[in-house]
Short mmCIF file of C-alpha atoms in Angstrom, two decimals:
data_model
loop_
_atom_site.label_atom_id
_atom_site.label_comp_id
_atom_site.label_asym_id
_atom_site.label_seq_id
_atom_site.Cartn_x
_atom_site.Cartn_y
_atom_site.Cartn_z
CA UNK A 833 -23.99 -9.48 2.81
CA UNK A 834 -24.98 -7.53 -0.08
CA UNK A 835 -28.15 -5.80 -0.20
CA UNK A 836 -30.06 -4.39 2.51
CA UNK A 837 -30.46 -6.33 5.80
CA UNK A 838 -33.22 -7.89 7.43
CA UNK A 839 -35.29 -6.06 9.65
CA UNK A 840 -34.62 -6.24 13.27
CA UNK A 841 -34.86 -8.87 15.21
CA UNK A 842 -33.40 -10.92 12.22
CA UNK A 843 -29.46 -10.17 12.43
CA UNK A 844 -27.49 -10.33 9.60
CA UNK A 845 -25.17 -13.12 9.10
CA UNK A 846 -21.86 -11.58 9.57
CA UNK A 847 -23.91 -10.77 13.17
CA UNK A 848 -24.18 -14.56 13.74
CA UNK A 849 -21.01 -15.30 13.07
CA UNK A 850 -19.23 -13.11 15.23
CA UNK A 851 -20.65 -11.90 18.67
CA UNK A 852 -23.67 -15.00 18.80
CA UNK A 853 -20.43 -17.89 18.58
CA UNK A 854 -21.34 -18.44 22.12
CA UNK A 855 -24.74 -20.00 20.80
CA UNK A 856 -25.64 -23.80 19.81
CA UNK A 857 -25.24 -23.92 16.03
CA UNK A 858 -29.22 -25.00 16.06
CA UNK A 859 -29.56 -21.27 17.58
CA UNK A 860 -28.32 -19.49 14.46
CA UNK A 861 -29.50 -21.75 11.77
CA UNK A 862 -33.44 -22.10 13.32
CA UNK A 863 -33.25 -17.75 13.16
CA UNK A 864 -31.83 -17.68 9.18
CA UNK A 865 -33.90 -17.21 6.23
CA UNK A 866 -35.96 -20.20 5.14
CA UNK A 867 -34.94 -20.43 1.74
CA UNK A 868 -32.73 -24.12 1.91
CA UNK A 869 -29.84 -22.35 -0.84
CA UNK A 870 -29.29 -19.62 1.61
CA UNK A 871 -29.61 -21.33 4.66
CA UNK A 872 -26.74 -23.60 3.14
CA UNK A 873 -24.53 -20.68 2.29
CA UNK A 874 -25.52 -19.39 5.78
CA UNK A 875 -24.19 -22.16 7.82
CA UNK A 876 -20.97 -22.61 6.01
CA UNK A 877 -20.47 -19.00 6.83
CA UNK A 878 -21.41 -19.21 10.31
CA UNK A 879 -19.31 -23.16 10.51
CA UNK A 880 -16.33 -21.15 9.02
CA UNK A 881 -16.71 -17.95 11.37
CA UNK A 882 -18.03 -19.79 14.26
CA UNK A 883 -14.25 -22.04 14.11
CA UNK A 884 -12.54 -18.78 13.81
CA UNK A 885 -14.35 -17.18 16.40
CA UNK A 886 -15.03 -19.69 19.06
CA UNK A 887 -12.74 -21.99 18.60
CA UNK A 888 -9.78 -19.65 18.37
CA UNK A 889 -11.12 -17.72 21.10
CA UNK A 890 -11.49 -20.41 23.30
CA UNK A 891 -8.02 -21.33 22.83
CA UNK A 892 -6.24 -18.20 23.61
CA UNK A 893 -9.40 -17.17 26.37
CA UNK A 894 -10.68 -13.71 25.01
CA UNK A 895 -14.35 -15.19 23.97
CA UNK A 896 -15.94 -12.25 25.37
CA UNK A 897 -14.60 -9.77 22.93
CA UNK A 898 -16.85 -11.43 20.23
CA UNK A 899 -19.76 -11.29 22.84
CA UNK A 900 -19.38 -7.50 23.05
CA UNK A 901 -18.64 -6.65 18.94
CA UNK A 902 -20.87 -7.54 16.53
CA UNK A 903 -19.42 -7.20 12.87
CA UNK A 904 -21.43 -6.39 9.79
CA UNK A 905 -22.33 -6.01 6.33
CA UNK A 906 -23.99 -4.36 3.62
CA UNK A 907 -23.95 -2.97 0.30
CA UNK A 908 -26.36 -0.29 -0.68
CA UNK A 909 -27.81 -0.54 -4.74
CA UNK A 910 -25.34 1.72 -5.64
CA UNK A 911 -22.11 -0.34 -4.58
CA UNK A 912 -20.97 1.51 -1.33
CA UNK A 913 -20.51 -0.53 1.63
CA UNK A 914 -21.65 -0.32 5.04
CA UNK A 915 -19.26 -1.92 7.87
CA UNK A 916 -20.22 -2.01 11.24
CA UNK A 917 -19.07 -2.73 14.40
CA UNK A 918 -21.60 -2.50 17.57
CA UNK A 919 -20.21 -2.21 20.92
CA UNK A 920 -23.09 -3.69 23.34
CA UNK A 921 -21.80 -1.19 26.12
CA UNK A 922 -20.88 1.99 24.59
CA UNK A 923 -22.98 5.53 24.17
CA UNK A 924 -20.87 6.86 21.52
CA UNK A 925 -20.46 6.33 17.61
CA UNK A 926 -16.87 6.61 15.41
CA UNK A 927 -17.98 7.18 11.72
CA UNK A 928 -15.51 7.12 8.93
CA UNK A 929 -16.00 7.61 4.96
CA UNK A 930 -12.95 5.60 3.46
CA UNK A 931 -12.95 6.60 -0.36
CA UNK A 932 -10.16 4.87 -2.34
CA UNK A 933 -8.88 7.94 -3.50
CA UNK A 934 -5.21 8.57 -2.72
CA UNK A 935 -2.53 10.29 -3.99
CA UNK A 936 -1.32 7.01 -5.73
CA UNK A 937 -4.59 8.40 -8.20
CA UNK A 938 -2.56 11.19 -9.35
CA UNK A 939 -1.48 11.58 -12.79
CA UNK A 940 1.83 13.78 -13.42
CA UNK A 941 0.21 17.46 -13.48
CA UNK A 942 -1.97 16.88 -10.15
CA UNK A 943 0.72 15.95 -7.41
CA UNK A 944 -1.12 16.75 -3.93
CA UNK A 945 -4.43 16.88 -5.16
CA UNK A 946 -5.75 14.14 -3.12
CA UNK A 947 -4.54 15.66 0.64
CA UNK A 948 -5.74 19.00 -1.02
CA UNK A 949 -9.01 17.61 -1.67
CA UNK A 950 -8.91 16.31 1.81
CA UNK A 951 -8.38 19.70 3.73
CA UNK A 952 -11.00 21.28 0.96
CA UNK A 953 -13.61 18.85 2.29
CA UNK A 954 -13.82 20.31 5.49
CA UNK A 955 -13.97 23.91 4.06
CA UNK A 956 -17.87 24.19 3.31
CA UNK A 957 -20.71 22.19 1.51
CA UNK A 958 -24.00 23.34 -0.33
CA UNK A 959 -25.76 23.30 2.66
CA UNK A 960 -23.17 25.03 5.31
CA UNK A 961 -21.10 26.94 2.79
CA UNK A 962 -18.24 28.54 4.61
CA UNK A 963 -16.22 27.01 7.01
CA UNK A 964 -17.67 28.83 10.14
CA UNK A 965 -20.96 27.39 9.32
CA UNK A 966 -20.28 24.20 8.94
CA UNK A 967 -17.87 24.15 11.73
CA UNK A 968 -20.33 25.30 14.06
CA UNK A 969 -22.84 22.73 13.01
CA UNK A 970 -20.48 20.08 13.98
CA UNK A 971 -20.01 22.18 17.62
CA UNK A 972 -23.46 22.18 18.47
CA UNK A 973 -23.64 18.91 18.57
CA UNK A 974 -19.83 18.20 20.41
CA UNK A 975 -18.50 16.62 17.43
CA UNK A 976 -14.83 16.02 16.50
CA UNK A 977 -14.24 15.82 13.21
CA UNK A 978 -11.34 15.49 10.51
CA UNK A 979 -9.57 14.37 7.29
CA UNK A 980 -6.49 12.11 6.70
CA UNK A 981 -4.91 10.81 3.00
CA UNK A 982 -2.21 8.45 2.38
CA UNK A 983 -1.21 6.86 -0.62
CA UNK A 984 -4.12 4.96 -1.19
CA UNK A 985 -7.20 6.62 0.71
CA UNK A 986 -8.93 10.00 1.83
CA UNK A 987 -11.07 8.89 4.84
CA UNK A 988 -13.62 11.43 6.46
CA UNK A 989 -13.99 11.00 10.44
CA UNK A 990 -16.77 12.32 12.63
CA UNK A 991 -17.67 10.97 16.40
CA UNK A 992 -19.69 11.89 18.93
CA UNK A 993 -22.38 10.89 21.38
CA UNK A 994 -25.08 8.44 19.76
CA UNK A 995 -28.21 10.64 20.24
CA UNK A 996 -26.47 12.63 17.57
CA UNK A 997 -25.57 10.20 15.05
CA UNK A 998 -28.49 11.38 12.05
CA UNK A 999 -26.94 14.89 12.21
CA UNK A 1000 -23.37 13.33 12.27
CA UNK A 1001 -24.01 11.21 9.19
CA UNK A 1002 -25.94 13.61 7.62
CA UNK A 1003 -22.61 15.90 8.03
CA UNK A 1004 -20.21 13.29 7.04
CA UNK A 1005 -22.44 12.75 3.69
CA UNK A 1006 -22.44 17.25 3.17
CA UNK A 1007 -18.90 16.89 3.25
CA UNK A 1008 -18.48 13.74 0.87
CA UNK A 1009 -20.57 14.64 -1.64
CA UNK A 1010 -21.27 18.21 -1.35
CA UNK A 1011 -18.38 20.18 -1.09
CA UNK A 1012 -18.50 23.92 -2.54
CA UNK A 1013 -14.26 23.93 -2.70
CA UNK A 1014 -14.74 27.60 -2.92
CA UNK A 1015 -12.44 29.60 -4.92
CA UNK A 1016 -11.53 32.39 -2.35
CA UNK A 1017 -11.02 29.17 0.44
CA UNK A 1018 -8.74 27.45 -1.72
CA UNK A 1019 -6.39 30.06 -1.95
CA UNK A 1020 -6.01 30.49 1.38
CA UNK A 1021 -5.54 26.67 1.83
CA UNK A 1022 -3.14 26.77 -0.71
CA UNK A 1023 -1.06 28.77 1.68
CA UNK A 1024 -1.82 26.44 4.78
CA UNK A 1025 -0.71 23.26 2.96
CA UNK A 1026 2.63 24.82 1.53
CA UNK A 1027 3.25 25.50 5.23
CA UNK A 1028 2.68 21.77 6.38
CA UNK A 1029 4.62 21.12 3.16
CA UNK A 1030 7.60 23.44 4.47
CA UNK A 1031 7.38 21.71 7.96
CA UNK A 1032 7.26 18.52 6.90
CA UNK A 1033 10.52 18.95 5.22
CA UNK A 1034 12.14 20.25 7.90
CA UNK A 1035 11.28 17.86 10.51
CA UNK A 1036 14.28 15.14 9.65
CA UNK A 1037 12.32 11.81 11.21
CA UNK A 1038 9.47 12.92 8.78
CA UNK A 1039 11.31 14.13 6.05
CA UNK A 1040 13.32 10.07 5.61
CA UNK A 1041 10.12 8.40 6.05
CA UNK A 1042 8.96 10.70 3.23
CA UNK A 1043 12.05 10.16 0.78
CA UNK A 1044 13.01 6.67 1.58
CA UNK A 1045 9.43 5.74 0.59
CA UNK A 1046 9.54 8.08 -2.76
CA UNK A 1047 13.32 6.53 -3.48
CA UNK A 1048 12.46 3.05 -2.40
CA UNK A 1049 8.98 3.04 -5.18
CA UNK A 1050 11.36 5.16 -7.56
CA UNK A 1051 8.61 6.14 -10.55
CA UNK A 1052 5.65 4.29 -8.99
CA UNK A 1053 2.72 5.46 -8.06
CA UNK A 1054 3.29 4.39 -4.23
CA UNK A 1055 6.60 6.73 -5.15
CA UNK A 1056 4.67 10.01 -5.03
CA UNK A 1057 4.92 12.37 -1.99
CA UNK A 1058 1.04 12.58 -0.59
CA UNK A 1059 1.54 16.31 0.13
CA UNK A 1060 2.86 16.97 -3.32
CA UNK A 1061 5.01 20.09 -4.20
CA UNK A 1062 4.95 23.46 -4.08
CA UNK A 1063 4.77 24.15 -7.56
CA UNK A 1064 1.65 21.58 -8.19
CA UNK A 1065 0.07 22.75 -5.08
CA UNK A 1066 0.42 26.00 -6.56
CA UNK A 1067 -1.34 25.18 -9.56
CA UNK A 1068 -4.20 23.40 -8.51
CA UNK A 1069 -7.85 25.21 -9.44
CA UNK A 1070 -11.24 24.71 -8.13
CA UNK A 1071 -12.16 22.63 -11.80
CA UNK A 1072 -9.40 20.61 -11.23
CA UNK A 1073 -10.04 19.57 -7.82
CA UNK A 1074 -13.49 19.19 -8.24
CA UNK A 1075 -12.02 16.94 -11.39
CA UNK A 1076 -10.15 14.70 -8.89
CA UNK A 1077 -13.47 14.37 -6.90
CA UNK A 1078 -15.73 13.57 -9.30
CA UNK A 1079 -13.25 10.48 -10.54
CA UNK A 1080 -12.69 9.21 -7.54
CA UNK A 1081 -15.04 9.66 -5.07
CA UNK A 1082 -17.08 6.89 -5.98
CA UNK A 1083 -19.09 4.62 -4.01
CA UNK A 1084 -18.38 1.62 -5.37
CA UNK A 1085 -14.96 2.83 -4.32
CA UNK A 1086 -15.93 3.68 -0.59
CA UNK A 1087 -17.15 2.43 2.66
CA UNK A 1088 -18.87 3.88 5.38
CA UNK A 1089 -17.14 2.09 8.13
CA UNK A 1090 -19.48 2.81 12.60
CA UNK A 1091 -18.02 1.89 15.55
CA UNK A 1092 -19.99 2.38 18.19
CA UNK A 1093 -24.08 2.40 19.49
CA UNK A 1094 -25.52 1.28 16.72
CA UNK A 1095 -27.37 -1.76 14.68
CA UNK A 1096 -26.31 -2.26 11.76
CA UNK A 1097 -30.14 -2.40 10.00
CA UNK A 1098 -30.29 1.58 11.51
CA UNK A 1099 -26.97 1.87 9.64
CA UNK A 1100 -27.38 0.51 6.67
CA UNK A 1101 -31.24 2.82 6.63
CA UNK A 1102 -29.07 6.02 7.35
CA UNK A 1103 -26.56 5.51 4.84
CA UNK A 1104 -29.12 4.93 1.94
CA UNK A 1105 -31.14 8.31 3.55
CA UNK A 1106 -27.66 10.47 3.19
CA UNK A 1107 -25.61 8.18 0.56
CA UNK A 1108 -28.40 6.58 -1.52
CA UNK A 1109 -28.67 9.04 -4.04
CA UNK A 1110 -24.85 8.96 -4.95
CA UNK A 1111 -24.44 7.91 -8.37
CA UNK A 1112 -21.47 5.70 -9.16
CA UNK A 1113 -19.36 5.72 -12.09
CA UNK A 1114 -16.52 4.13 -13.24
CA UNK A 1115 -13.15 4.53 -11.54
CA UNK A 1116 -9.71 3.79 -12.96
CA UNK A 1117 -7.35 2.33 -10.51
CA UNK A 1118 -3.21 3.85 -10.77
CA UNK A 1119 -2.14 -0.25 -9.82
CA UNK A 1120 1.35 -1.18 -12.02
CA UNK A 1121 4.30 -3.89 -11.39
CA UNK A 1122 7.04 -2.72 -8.96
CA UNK A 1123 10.58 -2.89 -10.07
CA UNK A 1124 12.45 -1.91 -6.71
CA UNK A 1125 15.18 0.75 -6.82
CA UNK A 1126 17.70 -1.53 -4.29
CA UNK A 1127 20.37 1.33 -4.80
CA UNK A 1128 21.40 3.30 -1.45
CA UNK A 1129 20.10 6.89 -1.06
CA UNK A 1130 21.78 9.54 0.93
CA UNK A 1131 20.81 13.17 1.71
CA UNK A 1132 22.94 15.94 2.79
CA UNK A 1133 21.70 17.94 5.28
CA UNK A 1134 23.06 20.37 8.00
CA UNK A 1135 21.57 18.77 11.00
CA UNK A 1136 23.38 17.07 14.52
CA UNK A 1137 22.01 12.74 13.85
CA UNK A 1138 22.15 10.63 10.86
CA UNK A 1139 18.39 9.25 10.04
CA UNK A 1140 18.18 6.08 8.79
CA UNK A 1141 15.54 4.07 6.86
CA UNK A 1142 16.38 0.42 6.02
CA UNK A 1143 13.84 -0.85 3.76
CA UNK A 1144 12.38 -4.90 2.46
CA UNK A 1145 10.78 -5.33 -0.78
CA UNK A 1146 7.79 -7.51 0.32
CA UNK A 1147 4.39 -8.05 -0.60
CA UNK A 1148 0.83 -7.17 -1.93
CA UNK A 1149 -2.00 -7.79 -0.46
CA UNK A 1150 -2.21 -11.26 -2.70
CA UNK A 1151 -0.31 -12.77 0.11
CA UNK A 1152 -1.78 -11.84 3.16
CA UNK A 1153 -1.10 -14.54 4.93
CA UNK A 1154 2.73 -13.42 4.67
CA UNK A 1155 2.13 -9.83 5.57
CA UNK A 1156 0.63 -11.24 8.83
CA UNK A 1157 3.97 -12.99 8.88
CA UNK A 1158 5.73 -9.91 8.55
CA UNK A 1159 3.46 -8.18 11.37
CA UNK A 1160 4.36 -10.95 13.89
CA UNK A 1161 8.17 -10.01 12.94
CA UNK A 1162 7.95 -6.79 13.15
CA UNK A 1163 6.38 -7.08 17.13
CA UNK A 1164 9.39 -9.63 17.57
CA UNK A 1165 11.86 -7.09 16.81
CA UNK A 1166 10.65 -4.14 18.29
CA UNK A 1167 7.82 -4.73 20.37
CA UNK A 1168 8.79 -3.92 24.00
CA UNK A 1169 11.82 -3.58 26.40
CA UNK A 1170 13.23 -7.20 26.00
CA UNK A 1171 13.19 -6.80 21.76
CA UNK A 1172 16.54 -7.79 19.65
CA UNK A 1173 17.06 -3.83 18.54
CA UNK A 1174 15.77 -2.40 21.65
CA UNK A 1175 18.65 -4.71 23.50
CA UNK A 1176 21.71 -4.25 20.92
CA UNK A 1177 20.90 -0.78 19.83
CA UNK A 1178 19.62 1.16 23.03
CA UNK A 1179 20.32 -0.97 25.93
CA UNK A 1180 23.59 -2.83 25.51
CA UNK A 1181 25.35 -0.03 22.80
CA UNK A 1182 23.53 3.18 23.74
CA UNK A 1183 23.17 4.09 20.43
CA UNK A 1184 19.51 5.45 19.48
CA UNK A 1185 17.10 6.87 21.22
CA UNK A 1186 14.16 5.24 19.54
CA UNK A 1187 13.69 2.89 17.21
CA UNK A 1188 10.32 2.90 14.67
CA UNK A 1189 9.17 -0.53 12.56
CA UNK A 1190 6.41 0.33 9.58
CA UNK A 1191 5.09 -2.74 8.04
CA UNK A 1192 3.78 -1.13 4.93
CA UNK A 1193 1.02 -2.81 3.10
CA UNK A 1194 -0.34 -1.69 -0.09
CA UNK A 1195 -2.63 -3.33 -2.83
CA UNK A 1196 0.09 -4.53 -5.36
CA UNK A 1197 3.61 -4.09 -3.05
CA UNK A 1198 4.59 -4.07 0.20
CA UNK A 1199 7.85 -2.16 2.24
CA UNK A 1200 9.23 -3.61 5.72
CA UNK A 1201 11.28 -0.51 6.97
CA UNK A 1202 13.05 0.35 9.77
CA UNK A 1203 13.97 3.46 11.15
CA UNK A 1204 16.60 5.49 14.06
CA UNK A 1205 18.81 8.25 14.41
CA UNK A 1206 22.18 8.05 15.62
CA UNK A 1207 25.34 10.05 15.34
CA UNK A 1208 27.23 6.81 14.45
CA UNK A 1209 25.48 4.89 11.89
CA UNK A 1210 27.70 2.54 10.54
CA UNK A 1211 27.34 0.53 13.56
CA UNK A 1212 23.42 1.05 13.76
CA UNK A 1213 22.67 -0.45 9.81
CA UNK A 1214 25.35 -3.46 10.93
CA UNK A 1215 23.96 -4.19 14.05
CA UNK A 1216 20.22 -4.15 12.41
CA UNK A 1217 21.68 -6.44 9.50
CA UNK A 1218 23.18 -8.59 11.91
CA UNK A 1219 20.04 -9.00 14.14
CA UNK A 1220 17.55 -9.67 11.07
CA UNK A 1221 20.79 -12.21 9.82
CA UNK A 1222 20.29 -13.76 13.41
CA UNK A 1223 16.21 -14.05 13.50
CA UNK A 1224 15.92 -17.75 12.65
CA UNK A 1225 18.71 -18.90 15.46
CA UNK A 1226 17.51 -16.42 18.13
CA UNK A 1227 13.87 -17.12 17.32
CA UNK A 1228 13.08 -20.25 19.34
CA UNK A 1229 9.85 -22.07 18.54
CA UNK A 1230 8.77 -21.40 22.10
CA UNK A 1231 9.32 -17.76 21.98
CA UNK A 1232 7.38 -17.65 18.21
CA UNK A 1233 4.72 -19.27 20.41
CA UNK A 1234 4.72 -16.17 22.58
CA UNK A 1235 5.18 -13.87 19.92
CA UNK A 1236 2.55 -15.00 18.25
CA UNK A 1237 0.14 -14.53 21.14
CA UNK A 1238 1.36 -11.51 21.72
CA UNK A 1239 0.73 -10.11 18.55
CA UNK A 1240 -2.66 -11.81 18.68
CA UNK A 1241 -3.40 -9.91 21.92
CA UNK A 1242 -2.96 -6.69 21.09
CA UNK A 1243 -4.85 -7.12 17.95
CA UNK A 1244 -7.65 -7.21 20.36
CA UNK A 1245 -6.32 -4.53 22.91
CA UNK A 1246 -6.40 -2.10 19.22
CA UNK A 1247 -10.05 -3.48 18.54
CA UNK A 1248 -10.88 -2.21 21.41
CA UNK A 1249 -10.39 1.16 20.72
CA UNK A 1250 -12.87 2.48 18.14
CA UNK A 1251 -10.00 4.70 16.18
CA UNK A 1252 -8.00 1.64 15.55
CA UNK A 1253 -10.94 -0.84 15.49
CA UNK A 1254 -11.80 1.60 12.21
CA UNK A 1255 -8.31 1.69 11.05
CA UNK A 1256 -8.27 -1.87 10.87
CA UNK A 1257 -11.53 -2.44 8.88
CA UNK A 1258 -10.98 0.59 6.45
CA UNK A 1259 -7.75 -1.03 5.78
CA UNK A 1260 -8.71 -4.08 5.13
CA UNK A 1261 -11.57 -3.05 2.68
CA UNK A 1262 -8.74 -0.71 0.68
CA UNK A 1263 -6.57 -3.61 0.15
CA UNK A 1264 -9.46 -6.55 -0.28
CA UNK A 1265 -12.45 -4.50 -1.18
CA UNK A 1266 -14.43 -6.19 1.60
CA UNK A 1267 -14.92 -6.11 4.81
CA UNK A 1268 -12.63 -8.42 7.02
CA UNK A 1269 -13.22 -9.20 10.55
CA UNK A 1270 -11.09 -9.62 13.57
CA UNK A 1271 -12.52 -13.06 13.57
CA UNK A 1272 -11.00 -13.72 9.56
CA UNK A 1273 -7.63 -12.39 10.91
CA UNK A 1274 -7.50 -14.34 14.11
CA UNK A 1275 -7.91 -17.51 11.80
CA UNK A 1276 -5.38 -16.61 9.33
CA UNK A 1277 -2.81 -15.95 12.33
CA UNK A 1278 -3.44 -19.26 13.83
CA UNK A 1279 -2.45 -21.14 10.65
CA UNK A 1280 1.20 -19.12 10.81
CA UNK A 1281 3.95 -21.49 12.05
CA UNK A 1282 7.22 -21.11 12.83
CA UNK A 1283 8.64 -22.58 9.37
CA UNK A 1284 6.14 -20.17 7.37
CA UNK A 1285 7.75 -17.31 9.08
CA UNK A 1286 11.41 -18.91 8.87
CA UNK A 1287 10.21 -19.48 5.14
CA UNK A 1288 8.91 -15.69 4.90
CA UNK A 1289 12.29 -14.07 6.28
CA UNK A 1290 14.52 -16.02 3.80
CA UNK A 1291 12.37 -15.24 0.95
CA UNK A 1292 12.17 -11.29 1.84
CA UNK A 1293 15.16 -10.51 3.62
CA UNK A 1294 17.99 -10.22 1.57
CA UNK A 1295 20.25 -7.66 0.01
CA UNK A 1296 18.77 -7.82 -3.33
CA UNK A 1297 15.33 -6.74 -1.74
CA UNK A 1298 17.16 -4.53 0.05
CA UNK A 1299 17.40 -0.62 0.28
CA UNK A 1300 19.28 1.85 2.74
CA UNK A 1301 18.51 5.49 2.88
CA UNK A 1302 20.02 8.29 4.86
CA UNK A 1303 19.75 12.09 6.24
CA UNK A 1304 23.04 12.93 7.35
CA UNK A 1305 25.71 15.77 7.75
CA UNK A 1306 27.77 14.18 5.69
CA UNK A 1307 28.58 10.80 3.12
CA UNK A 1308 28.69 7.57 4.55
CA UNK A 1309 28.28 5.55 1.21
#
């Protein structure tokens, strides 16, 4: 809920809705506010949640993960939002910044600047200002601590034990919002990052993922390499970095996503000690319509395997619903031993070693891809065309069922681990600006049948949506 949350004992209402379902409905409504226009909102939150959570739960007989998470929600006066997630057993805390700041945000003359920006945040801050100070403020206290960026985020991670979890936040917040991005640091950064850049590119599983993506969203935004190049990553200045900050980093742009031994009022009280002074301004989103470049790309390169990236046109986040759809297909084709390319590819033909399955989901687009290596690859892209042409005869109703529980089951084996527990909510808030709960999910994967998946593949899978890339030692089209 927006706004600051009521003081302990009262949970909020994203609390009653998820980890209380277990409760009479009398139970949660006799504990809400007494004002009758927000005790009405409250229990069509909690009737909505509460069928989500226990009746779903009931159904597939994992009730007690919603006894031991309680999800929650805040927003602090100046827009950021505090997610939590409290783990009634644990001792530990997972704290992420997600700041919707990725290198989709770049204009033309600052390519890289976000995953600079990212490795520059862990250099120093007004308070520890070099990075052997502030790195050995984070080891006194047993912290890890790092930095990733994709295309549409820079998140900040710190965890540790839950004794320490003032000084952790009140690191994570140095780093955020007080950053030095020294001058004599950046240089030498500058060096370190066109050394990932020149490994990157040499490592050929990374370097398709990396150019089927930029060929696939061919002058898009989603179409720009994260780590940049070396002549931009060159360039780049303090003032222009700390350009790129001061647009971006926003809060009304960010959450501050806990996983871990904590309530969410002591969260939400933290956050407005270490984030309450940030002042928000406005922030211009890079978001454009996607014409897809369905051409074939190939790249010549001196190496012993074709790699291959086979890539779908899909969806935004306006249609979730489908890109849980496309999740559910995705575990169908290569979740697991018994999988349709794990069978005709590796088992039956012996012609990959592995076989990798990104459902890509961005704000305004989405990109189903699929990617091997293989010394004959002719007979790798027809066999995958061949088993995607086959999906709606070899996928029975009974074996969407199990599928579909499947899928629905390790949803909840990844919520259980806090990395991917806050992978899944930072996500969510990037592409919906909210939080979403496991609960939400679980609800909107119930209501996918069979025929809304059938309906799903023939809409997205064909050759006009279509795009092939390659990494080869030679042509092959």
């Amino acid at each position: 809920m927006p706004g600051k949350p009521e003081a302990e004992p009262q949970p909020s209402l994203r609390q009653y809705c998820s980890w209380r379902i277990r409760w009479p409905m009398m139970m949660w409504t006799s504990r809400l506010p007494r004002n009758r226009a927000i005790c009405l909102a409250a229990t069509k939150m909690v009737s909505t949640l509460a069928e989500a959570g226990e009746g779903v739960a009931a159904r597939r007989g994992y009730s007690h993960f919603f006894i031991m998470h309680t999800y929650s929600e805040s927003i602090l006066p100046n827009k950021l939002r505090v997610i939590t997630s409290t783990h009634v057993d644990s001792w530990i805390n997972f704290m992420e910044l997600w700041v919707n700041a990725g290198s989709r945000h770049e204009n033309a003359g600052g390519l890289g600047y976000a995953h600079i920006l990212e490795h520059m945040l862990l250099k120093g801050t007004k308070k520890w200002p070099t990075p052997y100070l502030l790195g050995l403020e984070k080891d006194r206290i047993g912290v890890y601590s790092n930095a990733q960026t994709n295309l549409e985020k820079i998140s900040l991670t710190i965890n540790g034990l839950s004794k320490y979890k003032d000084r952790m936040m009140h690191v994570l917040a140095e780093q955020a919002l007080n950053s030095i991005i020294d001058e004599i640091a950046l240089e030498n950064e500058k060096k370190v990052i066109l050394e990932e850049y020149k490994k990157s590119a040499d490592d050929p599983v990374r370097h398709i993922a990396r150019i089927s993506q930029m060929n696939f969203f061919e002058n898009h935004p989603l179409g720009k390499n994260i780590l940049g190049n070396p002549e931009s990553i060159k360039a780049v200045t303090q003032d222009s970095l700390l350009a790129y900050h001061h647009s971006f980093f926003v809060p009304s742009q960010t959450a501050l996503i806990i996983s871990g031994d904590i309530k969410h009022g002591e969260a939400y009280d933290m956050a407005s000690k270490y984030f309450g002074g940030w002042k928000d301004v406005k922030s211009k989103n890079n978001f454009q319509n996607f014409r897809l470049n369905n051409h074939s790309f190939f790249e010549k390169r001196d190496i012993s395997q074709f790699h291959i990236a086979i890539s779908y046109n899909t969806t935004g986040v306006e249609l979730s619903k489908r890109q849980l759809a496309l999740s559910i297909l995705a575990n169908y084709l290569n979740f697991g031993y018994t999988s349709p390319l794990m069978q005709e590819l590796r088992i039956k033909n012996g012609l990959v070693y592995q076989i990798n399955i990104m459902n890509g989901r961005y704000v305004d687009a989405g990109r189903f891809s699929i990617q091997t290596s293989t010394t004959e690859p002719q007979k790798v892209i027809d066999i995958i065309l061949e088993t995607i042409n086959s999906i709606p005869d070899k996928l029975t109703p009974s074996l969407f069922e199990e599928i579909k529980n499947q899928y629905i089951d390790g949803l909840l084996v990844n919520m259980s681990d806090f990395e991917k527990e806050i992978s899944f909510l930072g996500t969510n808030f990037i592409l919906r600006g909210k939080m979403s709960s496991p609960a939400d999910t679980l609800k909107e994967i119930e209501s996918i049948d069979r025929d809304f998946l059938m309906d799903t593949v023939k809409g997205f899978f064909v050759e006009e949506r279509r795009h092939i890339a390659v990494l080869g030692p030679c042509q092959i089209f």
